[in-house]
Coordinates of C-alpha atoms in Angstrom, one line a residue:
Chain A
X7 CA -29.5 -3.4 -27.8
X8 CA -31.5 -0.2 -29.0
X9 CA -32.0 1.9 -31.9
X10 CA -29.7 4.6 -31.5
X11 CA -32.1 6.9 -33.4
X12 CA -35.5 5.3 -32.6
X13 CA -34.9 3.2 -29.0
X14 CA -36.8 0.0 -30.2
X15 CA -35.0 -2.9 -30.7
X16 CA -32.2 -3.1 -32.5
X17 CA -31.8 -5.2 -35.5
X18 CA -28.4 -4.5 -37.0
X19 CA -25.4 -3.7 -34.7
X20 CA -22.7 -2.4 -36.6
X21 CA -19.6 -2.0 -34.0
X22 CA -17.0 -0.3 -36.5
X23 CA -19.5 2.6 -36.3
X24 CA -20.7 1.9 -32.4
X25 CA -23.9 2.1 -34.4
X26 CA -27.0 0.1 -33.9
X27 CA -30.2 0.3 -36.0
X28 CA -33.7 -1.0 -35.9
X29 CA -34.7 -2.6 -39.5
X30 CA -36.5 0.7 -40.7
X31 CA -33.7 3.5 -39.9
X32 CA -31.2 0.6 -41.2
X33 CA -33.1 0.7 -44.5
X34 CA -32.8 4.5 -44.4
X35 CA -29.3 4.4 -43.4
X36 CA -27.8 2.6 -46.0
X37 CA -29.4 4.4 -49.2
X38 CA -28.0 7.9 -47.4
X39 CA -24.3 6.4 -46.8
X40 CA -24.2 5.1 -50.5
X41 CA -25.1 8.3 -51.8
X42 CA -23.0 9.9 -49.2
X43 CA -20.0 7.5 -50.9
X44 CA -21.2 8.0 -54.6
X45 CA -21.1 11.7 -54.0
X46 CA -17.6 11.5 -52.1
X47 CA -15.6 10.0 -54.7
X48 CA -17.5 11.6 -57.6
X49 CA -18.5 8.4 -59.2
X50 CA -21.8 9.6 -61.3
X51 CA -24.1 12.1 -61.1
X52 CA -27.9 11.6 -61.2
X53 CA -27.8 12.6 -65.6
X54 CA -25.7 9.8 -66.4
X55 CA -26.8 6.2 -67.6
X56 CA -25.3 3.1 -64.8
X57 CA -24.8 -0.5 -66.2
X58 CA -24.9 -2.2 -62.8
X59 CA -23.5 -5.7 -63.0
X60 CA -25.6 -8.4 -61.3
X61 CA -24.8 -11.8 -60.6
X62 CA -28.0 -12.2 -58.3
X63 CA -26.0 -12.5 -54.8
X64 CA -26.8 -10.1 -52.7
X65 CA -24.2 -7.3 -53.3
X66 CA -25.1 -6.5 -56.9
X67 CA -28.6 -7.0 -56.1
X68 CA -28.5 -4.6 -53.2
X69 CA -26.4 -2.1 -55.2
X70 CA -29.1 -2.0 -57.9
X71 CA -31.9 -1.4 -55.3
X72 CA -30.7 1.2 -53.7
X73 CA -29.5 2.7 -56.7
X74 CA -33.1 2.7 -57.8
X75 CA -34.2 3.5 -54.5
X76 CA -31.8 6.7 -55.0
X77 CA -33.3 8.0 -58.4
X78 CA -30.7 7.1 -60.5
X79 CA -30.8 5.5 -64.0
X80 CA -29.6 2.2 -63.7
X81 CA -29.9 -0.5 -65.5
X82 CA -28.6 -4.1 -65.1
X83 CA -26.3 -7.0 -66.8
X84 CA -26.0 -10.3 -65.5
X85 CA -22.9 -12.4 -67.6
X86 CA -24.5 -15.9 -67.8
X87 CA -21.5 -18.3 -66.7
X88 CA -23.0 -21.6 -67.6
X89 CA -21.6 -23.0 -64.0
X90 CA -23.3 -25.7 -62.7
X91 CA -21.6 -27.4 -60.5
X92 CA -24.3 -30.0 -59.7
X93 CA -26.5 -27.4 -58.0
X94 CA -27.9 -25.5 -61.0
X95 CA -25.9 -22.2 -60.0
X96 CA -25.7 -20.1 -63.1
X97 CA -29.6 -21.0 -64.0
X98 CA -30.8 -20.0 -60.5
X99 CA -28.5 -17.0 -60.2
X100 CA -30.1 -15.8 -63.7
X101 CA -33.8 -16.7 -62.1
X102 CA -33.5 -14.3 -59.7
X103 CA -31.5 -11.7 -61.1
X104 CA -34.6 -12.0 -63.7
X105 CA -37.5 -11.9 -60.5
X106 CA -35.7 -9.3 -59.3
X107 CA -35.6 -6.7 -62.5
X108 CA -39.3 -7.8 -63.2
X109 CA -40.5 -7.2 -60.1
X110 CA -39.3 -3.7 -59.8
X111 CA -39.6 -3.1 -63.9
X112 CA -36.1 -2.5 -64.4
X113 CA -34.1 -2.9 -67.9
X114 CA -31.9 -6.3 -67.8
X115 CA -29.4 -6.9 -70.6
X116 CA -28.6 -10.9 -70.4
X117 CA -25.2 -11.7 -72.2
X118 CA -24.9 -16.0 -72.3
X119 CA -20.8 -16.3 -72.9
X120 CA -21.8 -20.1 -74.0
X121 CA -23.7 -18.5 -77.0
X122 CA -20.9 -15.4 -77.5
X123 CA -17.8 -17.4 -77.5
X124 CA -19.0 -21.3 -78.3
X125 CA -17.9 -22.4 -74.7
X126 CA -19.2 -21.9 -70.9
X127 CA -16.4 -20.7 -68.3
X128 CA -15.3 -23.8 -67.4
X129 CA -15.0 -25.4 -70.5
X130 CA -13.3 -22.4 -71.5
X131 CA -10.7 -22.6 -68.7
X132 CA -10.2 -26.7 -69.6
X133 CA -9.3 -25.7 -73.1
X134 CA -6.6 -22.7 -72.3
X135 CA -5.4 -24.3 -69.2
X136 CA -5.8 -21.0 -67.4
X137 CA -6.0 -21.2 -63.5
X138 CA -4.5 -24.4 -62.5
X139 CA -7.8 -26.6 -62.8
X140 CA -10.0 -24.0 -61.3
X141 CA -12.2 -21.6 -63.8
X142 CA -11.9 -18.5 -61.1
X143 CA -9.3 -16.4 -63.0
X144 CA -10.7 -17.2 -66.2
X145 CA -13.9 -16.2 -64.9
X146 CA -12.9 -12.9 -63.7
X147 CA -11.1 -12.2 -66.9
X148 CA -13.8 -12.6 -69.2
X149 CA -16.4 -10.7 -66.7
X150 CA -14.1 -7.9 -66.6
X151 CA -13.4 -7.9 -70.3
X152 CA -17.4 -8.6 -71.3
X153 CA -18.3 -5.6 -68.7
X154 CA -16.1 -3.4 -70.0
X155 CA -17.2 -4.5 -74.1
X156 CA -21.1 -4.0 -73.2
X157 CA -21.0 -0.7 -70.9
X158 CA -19.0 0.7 -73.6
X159 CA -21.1 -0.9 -76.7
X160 CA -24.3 0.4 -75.6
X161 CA -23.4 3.3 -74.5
X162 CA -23.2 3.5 -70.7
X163 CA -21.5 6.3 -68.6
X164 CA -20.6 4.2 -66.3
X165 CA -20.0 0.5 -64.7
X166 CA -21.1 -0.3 -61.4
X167 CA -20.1 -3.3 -59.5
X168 CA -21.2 -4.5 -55.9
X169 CA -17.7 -5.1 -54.2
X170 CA -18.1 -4.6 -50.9
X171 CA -15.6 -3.5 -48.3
X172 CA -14.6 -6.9 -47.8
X173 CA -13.9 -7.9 -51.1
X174 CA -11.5 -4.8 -50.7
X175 CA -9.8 -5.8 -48.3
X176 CA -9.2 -9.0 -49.1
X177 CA -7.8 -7.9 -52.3
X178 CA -5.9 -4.9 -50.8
X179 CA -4.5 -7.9 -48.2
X180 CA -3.6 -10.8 -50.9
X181 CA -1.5 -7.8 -53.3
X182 CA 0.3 -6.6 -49.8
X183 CA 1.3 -9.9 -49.1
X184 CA 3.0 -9.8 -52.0
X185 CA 3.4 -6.0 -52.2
X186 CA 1.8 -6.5 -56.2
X187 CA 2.4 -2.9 -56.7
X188 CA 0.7 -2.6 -59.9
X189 CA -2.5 -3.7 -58.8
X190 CA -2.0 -1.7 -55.5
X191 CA -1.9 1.1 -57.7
X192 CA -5.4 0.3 -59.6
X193 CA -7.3 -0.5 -56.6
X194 CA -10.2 2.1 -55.7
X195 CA -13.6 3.1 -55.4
X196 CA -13.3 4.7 -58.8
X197 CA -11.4 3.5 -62.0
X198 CA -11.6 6.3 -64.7
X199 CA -12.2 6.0 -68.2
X200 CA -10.5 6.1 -70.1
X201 CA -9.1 4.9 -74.1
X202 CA -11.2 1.8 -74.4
X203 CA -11.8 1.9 -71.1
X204 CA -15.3 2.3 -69.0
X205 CA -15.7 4.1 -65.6
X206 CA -15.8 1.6 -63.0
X207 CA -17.5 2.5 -59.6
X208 CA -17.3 0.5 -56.4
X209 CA -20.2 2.4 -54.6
X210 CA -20.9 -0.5 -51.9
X211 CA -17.2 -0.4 -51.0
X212 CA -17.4 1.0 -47.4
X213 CA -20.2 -1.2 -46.3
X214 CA -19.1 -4.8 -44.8
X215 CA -20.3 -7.6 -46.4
X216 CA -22.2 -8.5 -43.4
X217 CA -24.1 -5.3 -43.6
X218 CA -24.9 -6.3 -47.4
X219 CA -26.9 -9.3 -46.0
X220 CA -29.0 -7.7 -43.5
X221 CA -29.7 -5.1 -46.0
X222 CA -31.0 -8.2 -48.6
X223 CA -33.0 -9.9 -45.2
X224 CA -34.2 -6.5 -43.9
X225 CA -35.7 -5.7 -47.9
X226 CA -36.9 -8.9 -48.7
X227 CA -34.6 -9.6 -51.3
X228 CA -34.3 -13.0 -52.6
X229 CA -30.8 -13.7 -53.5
X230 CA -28.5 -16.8 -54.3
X231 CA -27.3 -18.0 -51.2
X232 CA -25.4 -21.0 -52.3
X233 CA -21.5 -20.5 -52.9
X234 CA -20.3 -20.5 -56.6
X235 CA -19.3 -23.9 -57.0
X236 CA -16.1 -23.4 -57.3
X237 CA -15.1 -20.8 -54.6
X238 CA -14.9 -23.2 -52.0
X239 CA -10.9 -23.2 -50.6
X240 CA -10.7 -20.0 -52.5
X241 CA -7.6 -17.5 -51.4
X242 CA -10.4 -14.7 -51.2
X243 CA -12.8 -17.0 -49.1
X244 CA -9.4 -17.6 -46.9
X245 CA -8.4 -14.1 -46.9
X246 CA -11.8 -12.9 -45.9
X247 CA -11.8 -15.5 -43.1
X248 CA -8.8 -13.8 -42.0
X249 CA -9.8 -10.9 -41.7
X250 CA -12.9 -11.4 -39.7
X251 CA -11.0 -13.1 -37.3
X252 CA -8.9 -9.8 -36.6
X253 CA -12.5 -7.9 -36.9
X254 CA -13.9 -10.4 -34.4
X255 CA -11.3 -8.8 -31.6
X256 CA -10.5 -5.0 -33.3
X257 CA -14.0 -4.1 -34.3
X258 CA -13.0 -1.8 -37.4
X259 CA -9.8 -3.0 -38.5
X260 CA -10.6 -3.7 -41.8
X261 CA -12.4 -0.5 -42.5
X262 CA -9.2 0.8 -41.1
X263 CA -7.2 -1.1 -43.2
X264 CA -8.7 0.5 -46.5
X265 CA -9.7 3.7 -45.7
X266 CA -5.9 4.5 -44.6
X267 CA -4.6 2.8 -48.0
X268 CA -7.2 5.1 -49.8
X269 CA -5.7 8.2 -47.8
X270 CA -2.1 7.3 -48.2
X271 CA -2.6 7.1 -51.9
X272 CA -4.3 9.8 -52.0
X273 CA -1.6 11.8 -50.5
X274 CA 0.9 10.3 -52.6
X275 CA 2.5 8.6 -49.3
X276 CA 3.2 5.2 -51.0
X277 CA 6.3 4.1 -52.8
X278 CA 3.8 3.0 -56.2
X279 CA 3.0 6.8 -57.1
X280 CA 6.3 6.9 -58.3
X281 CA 5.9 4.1 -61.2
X282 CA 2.6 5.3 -62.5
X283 CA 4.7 6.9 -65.9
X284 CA 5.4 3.2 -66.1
X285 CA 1.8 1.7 -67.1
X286 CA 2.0 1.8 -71.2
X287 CA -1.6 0.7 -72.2
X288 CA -2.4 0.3 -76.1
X289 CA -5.6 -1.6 -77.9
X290 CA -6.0 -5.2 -78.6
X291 CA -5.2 -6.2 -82.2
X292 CA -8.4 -8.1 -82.3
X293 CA -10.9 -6.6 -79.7
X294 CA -9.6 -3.0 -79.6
X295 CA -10.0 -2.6 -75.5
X296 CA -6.5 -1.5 -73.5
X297 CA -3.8 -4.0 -72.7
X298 CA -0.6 -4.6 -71.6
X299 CA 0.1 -7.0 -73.6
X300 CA 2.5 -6.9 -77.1
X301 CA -0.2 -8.1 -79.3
X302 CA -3.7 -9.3 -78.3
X303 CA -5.3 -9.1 -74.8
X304 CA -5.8 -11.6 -72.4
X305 CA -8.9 -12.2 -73.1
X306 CA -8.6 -12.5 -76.8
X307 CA -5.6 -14.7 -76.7
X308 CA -7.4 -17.1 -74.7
X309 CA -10.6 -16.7 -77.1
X310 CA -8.3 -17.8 -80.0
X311 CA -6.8 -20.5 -78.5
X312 CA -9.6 -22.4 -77.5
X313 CA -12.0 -21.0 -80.3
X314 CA -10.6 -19.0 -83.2
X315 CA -14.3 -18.3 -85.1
X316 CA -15.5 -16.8 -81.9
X317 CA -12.0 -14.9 -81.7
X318 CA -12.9 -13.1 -85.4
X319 CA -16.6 -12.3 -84.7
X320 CA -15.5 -10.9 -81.5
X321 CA -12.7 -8.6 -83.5
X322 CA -15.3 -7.9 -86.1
X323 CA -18.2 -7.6 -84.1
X324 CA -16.4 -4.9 -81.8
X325 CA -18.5 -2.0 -83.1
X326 CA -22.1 -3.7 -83.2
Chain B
X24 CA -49.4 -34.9 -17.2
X25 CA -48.0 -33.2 -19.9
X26 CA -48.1 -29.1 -20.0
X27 CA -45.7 -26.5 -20.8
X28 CA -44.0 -23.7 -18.4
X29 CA -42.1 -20.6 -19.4
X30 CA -38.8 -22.2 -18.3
X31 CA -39.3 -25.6 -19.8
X32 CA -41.5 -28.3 -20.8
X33 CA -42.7 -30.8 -18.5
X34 CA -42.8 -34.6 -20.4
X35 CA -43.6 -37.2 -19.0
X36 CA -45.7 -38.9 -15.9
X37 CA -45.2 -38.0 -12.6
X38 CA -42.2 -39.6 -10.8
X39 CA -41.9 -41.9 -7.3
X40 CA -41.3 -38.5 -5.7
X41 CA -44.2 -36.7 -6.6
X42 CA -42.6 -34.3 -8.8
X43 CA -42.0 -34.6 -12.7
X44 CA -39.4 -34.0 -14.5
X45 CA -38.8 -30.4 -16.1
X46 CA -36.6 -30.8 -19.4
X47 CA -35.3 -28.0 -21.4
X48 CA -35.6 -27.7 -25.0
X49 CA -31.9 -27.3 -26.1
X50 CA -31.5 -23.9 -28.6
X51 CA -30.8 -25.3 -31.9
X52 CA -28.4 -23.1 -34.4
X53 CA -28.5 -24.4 -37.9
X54 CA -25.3 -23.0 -40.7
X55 CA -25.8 -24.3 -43.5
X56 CA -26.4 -27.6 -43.6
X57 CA -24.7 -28.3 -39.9
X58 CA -26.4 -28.1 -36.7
X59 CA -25.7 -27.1 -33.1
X60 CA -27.3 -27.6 -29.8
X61 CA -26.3 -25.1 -27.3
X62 CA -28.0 -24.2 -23.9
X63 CA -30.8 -22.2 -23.4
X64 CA -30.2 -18.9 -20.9
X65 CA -26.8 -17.9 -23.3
X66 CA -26.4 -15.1 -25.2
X67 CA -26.3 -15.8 -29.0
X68 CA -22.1 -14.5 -29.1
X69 CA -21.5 -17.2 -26.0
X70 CA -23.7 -19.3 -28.4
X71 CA -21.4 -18.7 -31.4
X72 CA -18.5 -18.8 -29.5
X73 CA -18.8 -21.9 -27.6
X74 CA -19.3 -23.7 -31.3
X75 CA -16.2 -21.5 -32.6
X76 CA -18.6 -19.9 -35.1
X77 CA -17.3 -16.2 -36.2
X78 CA -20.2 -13.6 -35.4
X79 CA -18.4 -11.6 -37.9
X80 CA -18.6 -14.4 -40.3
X81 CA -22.7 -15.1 -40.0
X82 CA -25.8 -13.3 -39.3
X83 CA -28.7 -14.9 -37.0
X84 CA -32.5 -14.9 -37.5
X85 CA -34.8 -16.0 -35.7
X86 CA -38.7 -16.5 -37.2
X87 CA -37.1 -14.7 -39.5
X88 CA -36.4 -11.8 -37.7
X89 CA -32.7 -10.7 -37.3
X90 CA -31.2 -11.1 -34.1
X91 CA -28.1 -9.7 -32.1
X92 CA -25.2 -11.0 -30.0
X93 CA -26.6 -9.7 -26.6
X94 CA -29.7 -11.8 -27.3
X95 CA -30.7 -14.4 -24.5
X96 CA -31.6 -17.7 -26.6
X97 CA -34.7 -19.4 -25.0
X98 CA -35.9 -22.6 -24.5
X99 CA -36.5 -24.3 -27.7
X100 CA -35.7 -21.5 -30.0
X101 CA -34.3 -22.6 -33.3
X102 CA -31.6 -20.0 -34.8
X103 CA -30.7 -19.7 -38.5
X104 CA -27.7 -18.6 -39.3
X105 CA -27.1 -16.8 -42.5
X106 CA -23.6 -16.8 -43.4
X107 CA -22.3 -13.6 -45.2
X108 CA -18.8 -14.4 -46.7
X109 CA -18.9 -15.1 -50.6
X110 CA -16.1 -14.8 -53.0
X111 CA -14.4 -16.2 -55.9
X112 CA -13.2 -14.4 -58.8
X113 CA -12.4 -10.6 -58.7
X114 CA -14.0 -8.4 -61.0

């Protein structure tokens, strides 16, 4: 296969796009469609201050490459987990999230939740018997509530994440399946800001996950390869799977799959517009950020449960 | 006698017949930590797809070098591949 642009061999084949690329116009092509993307759903402009979050896989440390390799101001956050799972996982993720920001001088803010909140993430979810005995949705709540806390307490424009279009799509499928119209209704490149709220900016959403990893191989980027510990048998992992197998025989069906959600909601064409008046938002009694909740937020109720001293130097720490 | 061809390497002494025996190296395809042996003179997708492996699911190199599905594997080549599906909690 050729180079569509070039004629030498081809390195990346991408059929969604009946595009193939050699490994130096594929390194070109992807900084121009993420700026293409970034500029298509007005996520930031080249003024404002990015807080990219890195976990040292190869999305967030692709995103904050080509981000630099863009121009833009961005700077990074990697939540340490304190998952270990026998193979060392959080320690080696921060090692080359670390490699990565010192061999391209970049600012790294490192946030240990062990030394925040007394407990690592799965101690955390043993305690508040969150999850049914797996640490995954504890996880996610306390990276997006400790994303959202930092971007806003240092004074970021903006939040940027590394999802990629198959983490969209396997979201977008599991809340179909169940037709969870709420989070149907949050789901997007962009999430404004808003009342306690950061901007959050999905700017590696079009790009298949697939076509994250050749861009890490083709750059030279040393990521963590290994699987979080405990994401094997995970509903994403078996969503994704999915959805590859439909990809394997309709090359572009999942691209197709979220770029005609995005349009319909966009146009208003699905039945959710019609409950947005619904969503009633106000601050955590102890942490200030939004919730849905009567009293404190997720996040905090768990934090109290589990460890009430870190619960009031988180509520009286808020505006450190 | 023992030397190599393009097709194959010869091992061995000569046989009875006068000729010697021309054995090919089988193409090895390592995921993780599993290993397959498939034929060489396929393409890497008949490859994947005799050993039910999703291409959309994995990404081969070879010496390091990325490879695609319409490559011919060759005698003795050893393929790595780099599986691209990660996932876990949402953020």
């Amino acid at each position: 296969m050729k180079c569509r642009k070039c004629g030498e061999k081809a390195s990346v084949n991408m059929r969604q796009h009946k595009l193939a690329l050699c490994k130096a116009h594929y390194l070109e092509w992807v900084p121009e469609q993420t700026e293409r993307f970034i500029k298509k759903y007005n996520m930031f402009t080249r003024e404002e201050k990015i807080l990219v979050a890195v976990s040292g896989g190869k999305d967030s440390l692709s995103l904050w490459d080509i981000l630099i390799r863009l121009g833009y101001h961005a700077d990074g956050l990697y939540l340490g987990l304190g998952i270990d799972g026998g193979i060392n996982y959080s320690h080696e993720s921060q090692r080359l999230t670390e490699k990565f920001a010192n061999e391209h001088t970049l600012k790294l803010h490192i946030v240990d939740i062990e030394k925040e909140y007394g407990q690592t993430i799965p101690v955390l979810s043993e305690l508040s018997h969150r999850g049914h005995g797996k640490p995954c949705a504890v996880c996610g709540l306390a990276k997006r509530h400790e994303m959202n806390r930092i971007a806003r307490d240092l004074g970021y424009d903006v939040l940027a994440t590394g999802h990629n279009l198959d983490d969209e799509a396997a979201v977008l499928f599991g809340n179909t399946l169940s037709w969870s119209s709420e989070y149907l209704l949050r789901q997007g490149p962009v999430l404004s800001e808003s009342d306690g709220l950061a901007r959050k900016v999905k700017p590696l959403c079009r790009f298949y996950e697939r076509e994250m990893t050749a861009y890490c191989l083709a750059r030279g980027i040393e990521y963590i390869y290994e699987e979080c510990p405990f994401a094997e048998g995970s509903q994403s992992i078996y969503y994704k799977e999915l959805l590859n197998q439909l990809e394997t025989t309709r090359p572009g069906a999942k691209l197709t799959f979220y770029l005609r959600f995005l349009e319909a909601r966009k146009r208003g064409d699905l039945f959710i517009e019609q409950n947005m008046g619904q969503r009633h938002l106000h601050p955590c009694a102890n942490c200030g950020q939004p919730t849905s909740a009567p009293d404190l937020c997720s996040f905090c109720r768990m934090i109290e449960k589990v460890s009430p001293a870190a619960a009031a130097v988180l509520g009286g720490g808020e505006d450190a | 006698m023992n030397c190599e061809g393009q097709m194959g390497r010869r091992i061995g002494k000569l046989h009875g017949d006068g000729y010697d025996r021309i054995e090919k190296m089988p193409v090895k395809l390592i995921l993780r930590d599993k290993e397959y042996e498939v034929k060489p003179g396929m393409t890497l997708l008949s490859a994947l797809q005799k050993n039910n492996i999703l291409p959309e699911s994995v990404i081969a190199t070879r010496d390091g070098e990325m490879i695609l599905e319409d490559e011919i594997l060759k005698d003795g080549d050893v393929v790595k591949l780099i599986a691209v599906i990660s996932g876990g909690a949402g953020t």
